[in-house]
Structures are given as structure tokens and as C-alpha cells.
C-alpha positions as a printed NumPy array, in Angstrom:
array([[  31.604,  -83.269,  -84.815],
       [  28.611,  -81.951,  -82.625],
       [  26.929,  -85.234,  -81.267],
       [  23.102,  -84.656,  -80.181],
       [  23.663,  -85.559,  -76.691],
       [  25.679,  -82.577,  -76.157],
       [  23.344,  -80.554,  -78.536],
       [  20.648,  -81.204,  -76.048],
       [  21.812,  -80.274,  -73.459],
       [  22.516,  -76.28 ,  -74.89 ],
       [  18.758,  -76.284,  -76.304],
       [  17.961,  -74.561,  -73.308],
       [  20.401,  -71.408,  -74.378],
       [  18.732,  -68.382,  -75.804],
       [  19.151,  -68.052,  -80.077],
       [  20.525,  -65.078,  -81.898],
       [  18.695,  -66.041,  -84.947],
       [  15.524,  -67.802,  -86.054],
       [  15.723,  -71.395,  -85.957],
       [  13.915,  -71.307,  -89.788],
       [  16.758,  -69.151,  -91.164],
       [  18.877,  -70.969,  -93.321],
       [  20.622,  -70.798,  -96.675],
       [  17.601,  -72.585,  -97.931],
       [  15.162,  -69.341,  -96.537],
       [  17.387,  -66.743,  -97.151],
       [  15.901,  -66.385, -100.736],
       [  12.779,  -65.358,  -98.887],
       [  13.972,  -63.407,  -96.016],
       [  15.746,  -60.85 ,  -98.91 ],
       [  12.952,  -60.844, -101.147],
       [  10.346,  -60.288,  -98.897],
       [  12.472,  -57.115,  -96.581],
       [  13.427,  -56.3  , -100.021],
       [   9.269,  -55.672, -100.765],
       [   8.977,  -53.883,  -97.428],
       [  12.394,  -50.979,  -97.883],
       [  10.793,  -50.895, -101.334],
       [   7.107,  -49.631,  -99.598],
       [   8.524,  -47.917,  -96.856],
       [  10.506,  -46.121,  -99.216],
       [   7.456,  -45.11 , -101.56 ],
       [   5.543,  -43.915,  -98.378],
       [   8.945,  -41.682,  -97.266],
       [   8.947,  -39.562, -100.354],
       [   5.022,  -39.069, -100.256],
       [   4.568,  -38.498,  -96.221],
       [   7.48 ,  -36.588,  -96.402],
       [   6.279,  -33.725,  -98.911],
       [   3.4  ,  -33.519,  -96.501],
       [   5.447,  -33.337,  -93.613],
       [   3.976,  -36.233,  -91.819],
       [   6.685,  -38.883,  -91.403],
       [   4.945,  -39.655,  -87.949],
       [   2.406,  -41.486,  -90.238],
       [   5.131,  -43.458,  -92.116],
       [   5.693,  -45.439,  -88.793],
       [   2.29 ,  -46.748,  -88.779],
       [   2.925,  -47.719,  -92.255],
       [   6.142,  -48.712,  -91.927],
       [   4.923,  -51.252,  -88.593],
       [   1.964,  -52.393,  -91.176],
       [   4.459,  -53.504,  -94.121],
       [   6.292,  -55.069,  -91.332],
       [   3.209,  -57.428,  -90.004],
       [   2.389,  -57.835,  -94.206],
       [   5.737,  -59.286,  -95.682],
       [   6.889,  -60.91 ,  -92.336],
       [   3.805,  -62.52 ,  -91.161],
       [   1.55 ,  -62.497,  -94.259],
       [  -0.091,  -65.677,  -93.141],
       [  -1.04 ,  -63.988,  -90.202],
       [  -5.03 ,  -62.795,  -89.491],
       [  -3.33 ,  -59.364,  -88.387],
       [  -2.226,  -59.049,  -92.011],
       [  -5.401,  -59.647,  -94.07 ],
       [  -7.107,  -56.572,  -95.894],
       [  -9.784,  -56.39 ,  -92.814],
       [  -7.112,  -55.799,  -90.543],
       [  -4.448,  -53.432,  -92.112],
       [  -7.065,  -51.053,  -94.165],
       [  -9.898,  -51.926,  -91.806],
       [  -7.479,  -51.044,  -88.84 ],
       [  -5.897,  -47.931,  -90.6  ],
       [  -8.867,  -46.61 ,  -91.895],
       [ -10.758,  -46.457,  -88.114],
       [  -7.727,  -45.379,  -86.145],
       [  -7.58 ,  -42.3  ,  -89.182],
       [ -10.769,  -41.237,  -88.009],
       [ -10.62 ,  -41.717,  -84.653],
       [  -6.95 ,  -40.019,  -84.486],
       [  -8.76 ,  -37.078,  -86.36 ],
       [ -11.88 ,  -37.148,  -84.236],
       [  -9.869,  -36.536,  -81.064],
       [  -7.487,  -33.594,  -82.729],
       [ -10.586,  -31.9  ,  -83.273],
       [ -11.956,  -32.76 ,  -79.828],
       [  -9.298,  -31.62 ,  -77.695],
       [  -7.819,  -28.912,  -79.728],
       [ -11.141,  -27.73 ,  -80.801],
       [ -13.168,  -27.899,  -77.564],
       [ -11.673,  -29.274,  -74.694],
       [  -8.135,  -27.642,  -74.442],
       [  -9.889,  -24.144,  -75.366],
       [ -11.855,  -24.68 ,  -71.962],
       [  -8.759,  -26.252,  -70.068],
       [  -5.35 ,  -24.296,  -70.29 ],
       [  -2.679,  -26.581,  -70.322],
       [   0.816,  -26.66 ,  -71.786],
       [   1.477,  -27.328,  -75.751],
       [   3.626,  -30.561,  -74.373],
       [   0.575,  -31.69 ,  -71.71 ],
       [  -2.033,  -31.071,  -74.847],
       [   0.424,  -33.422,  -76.99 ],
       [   0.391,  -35.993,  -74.047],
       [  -3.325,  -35.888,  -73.91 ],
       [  -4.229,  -36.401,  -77.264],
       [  -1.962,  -39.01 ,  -77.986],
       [  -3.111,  -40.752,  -75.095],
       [  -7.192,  -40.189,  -75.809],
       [  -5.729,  -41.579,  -79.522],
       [  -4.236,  -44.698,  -78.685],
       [  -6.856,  -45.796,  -75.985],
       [  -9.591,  -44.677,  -78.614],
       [  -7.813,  -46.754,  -81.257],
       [  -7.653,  -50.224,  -79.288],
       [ -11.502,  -49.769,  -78.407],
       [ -12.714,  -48.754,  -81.698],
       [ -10.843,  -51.203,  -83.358],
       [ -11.74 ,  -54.255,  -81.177],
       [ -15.338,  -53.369,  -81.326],
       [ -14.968,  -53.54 ,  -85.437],
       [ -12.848,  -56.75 ,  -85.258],
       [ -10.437,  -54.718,  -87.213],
       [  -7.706,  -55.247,  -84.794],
       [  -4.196,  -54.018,  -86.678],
       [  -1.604,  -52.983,  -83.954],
       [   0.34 ,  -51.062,  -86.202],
       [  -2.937,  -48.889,  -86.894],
       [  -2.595,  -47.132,  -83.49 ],
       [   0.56 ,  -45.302,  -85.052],
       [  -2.094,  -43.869,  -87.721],
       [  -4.422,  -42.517,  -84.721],
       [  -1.742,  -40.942,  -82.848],
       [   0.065,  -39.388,  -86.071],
       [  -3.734,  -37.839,  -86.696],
       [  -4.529,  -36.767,  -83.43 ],
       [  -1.117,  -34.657,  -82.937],
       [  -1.064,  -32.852,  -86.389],
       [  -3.961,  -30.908,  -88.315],
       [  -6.031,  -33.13 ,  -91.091],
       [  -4.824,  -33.1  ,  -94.601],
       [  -6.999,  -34.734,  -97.087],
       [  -3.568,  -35.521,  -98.688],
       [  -2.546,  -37.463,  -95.618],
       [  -5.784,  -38.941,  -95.407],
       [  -5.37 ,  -40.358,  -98.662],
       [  -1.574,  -41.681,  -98.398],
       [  -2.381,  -43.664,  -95.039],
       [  -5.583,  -45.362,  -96.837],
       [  -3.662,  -45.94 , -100.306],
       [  -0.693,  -47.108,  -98.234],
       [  -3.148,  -49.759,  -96.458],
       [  -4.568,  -50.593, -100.   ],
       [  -1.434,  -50.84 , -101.74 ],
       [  -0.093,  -53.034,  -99.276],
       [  -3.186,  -55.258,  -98.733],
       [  -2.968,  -55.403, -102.486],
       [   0.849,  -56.144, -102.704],
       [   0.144,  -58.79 , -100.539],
       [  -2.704,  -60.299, -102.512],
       [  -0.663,  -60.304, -105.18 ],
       [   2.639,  -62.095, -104.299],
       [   0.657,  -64.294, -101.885],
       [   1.909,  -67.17 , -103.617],
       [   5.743,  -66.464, -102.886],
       [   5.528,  -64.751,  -99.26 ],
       [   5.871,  -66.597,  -96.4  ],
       [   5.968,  -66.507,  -92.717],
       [   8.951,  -65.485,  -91.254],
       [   8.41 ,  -65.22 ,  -87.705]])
């Protein structure tokens, strides 16, 4: 029998799992990873006919912040699509910047002009998305994915649908999800 004296005194000691997990949660822990493999999956088979699984990380980090911390201002429509949508352009923006202009002027190496862009992409990304107040970590995936590969309307489309469709997925089992971190 563990008194709470000695329980006390190990409080200190790091946790392998969440506190809040329990038999009583586990319902909800399932369900709502369940939700996520089930998007991620969906966003595999279309980003990877396209050949642009770099953009399914994004997505994948997005359904991650939606079904595990859906209470979460990072979650909300503004945020994910808002976020997405901004770091499309501005991941797009800078491909045609630097491989359009500025590495024509400047010879560097294909690895150097990688470096570059993803670089421009993610520091880009934070400013234009904390001067919207559309602030979506995950996002900054979607800007980097742009900036390293050619535009495709296609992929255009999947990263915004995939933002929608979660932001919608959301709305619509809002009543069951819960916070899990």
C-alpha cells in the first residue's frame, strides 16, 4: 500500500506518461489519434500522387495541434487555414524570388540554394504570420515545403483543403475532443 507521505516525496521524479491518462481518458486518447492517422492518412495518398510529402508534415504537425489540443487558440480556423494559407504564399513567393531572380544573379550550389530558401521561408513565415495574428507553428512546414519545390495549383489546393477539412473536422466533433496535453 503506497501511503502519501512516501508519494510525496517522489513527486519531484520526472513522468513517463501524462498525469490525465487513465483508463477513464483512454476512450479519448484512441479516438481522437484515431481522427488524426485517419487525416494524415487521407493527405498521404493525395500529397503523395503529387510528389510532395514534404507538405504532409505541415499537415501532419497541424492535425497534431487540432485533435490534441483542440481547445487551444493555435487550433482555431484563424490559425490553422489562416496560418497555412499565408505561409503557402509566402513559401511560393520566395521559390520564385530566389530561384527566379536572386540565385540567377548569385551562383551558388543546388544544396546552398536549398539552405537559402528554406531559411528566407521559415523567417518569412514567423513574420508574416505574426503580423496577421495567424500564428500556426505547424504552418512554417507549408512555407518551406513551397519554397523548395515548384508551385502546383494541385498542391496549392491539398494544403488549403487539408487546413479546411481539418478546421472543419474539428468544428464538427468539437463536442467530443478534448485536450490532451
Amino acid at each position: 500500500m503506497v501511503d502519501e507521505q512516501n508519494l510525496d516525496k517522489h513527486r519531484h521524479l520526472p513522468h513517463l506518461f501524462d498525469p490525465k491518462f487513465n483508463l477513464h481518458t483512454l476512450w479519448h486518447y484512441l479516438s481522437q489519434t484515431g481522427l488524426a492517422t485517419i487525416f494524415v492518412f487521407s493527405m498521404f495518398l493525395l500529397l503523395y500522387e503529387l510528389g510532395q510529402l514534404a507538405i504532409v508534415a505541415a499537415l501532419g504537425s497541424s492535425a497534431f495541434v487540432v485533435f490534441a489540443m483542440p481547445h487551444k487558440e493555435s487550433s482555431r480556423p484563424r490559425y490553422v487555414v489562416g496560418g497555412h494559407v499565408f505561409c503557402l504564399l509566402t513559401g511560393t513567393a520566395l521559390r520564385l524570388l530566389t530561384h527566379g531572380w536572386l540565385f540567377k544573379h548569385i551562383q551558388v550550389s543546388a544544396t546552398l540554394e536549398t539552405i537559402i530558401a528554406c531559411s528566407l521561408a521559415i523567417g518569412c513565415a514567423i513574420f508574416v504570420m505574426v503580423i496577421t495574428d495567424t500564428e500556426h507553428p505547424p504552418a512554417a512546414g507549408t512555407a518551406v515545403g513551397t519554397a523548395i519545390a515548384d508551385f502546383s495549383v494541385e498542391v496549392a489546393v491539398t494544403v488549403v483543403a487539408g487546413a479546411i477539412l481539418l478546421s472543419l473536422g474539428k468544428f464538427l466533433l468539437r463536442r467530443w475532443l478534448r485536450d490532451l496535453v
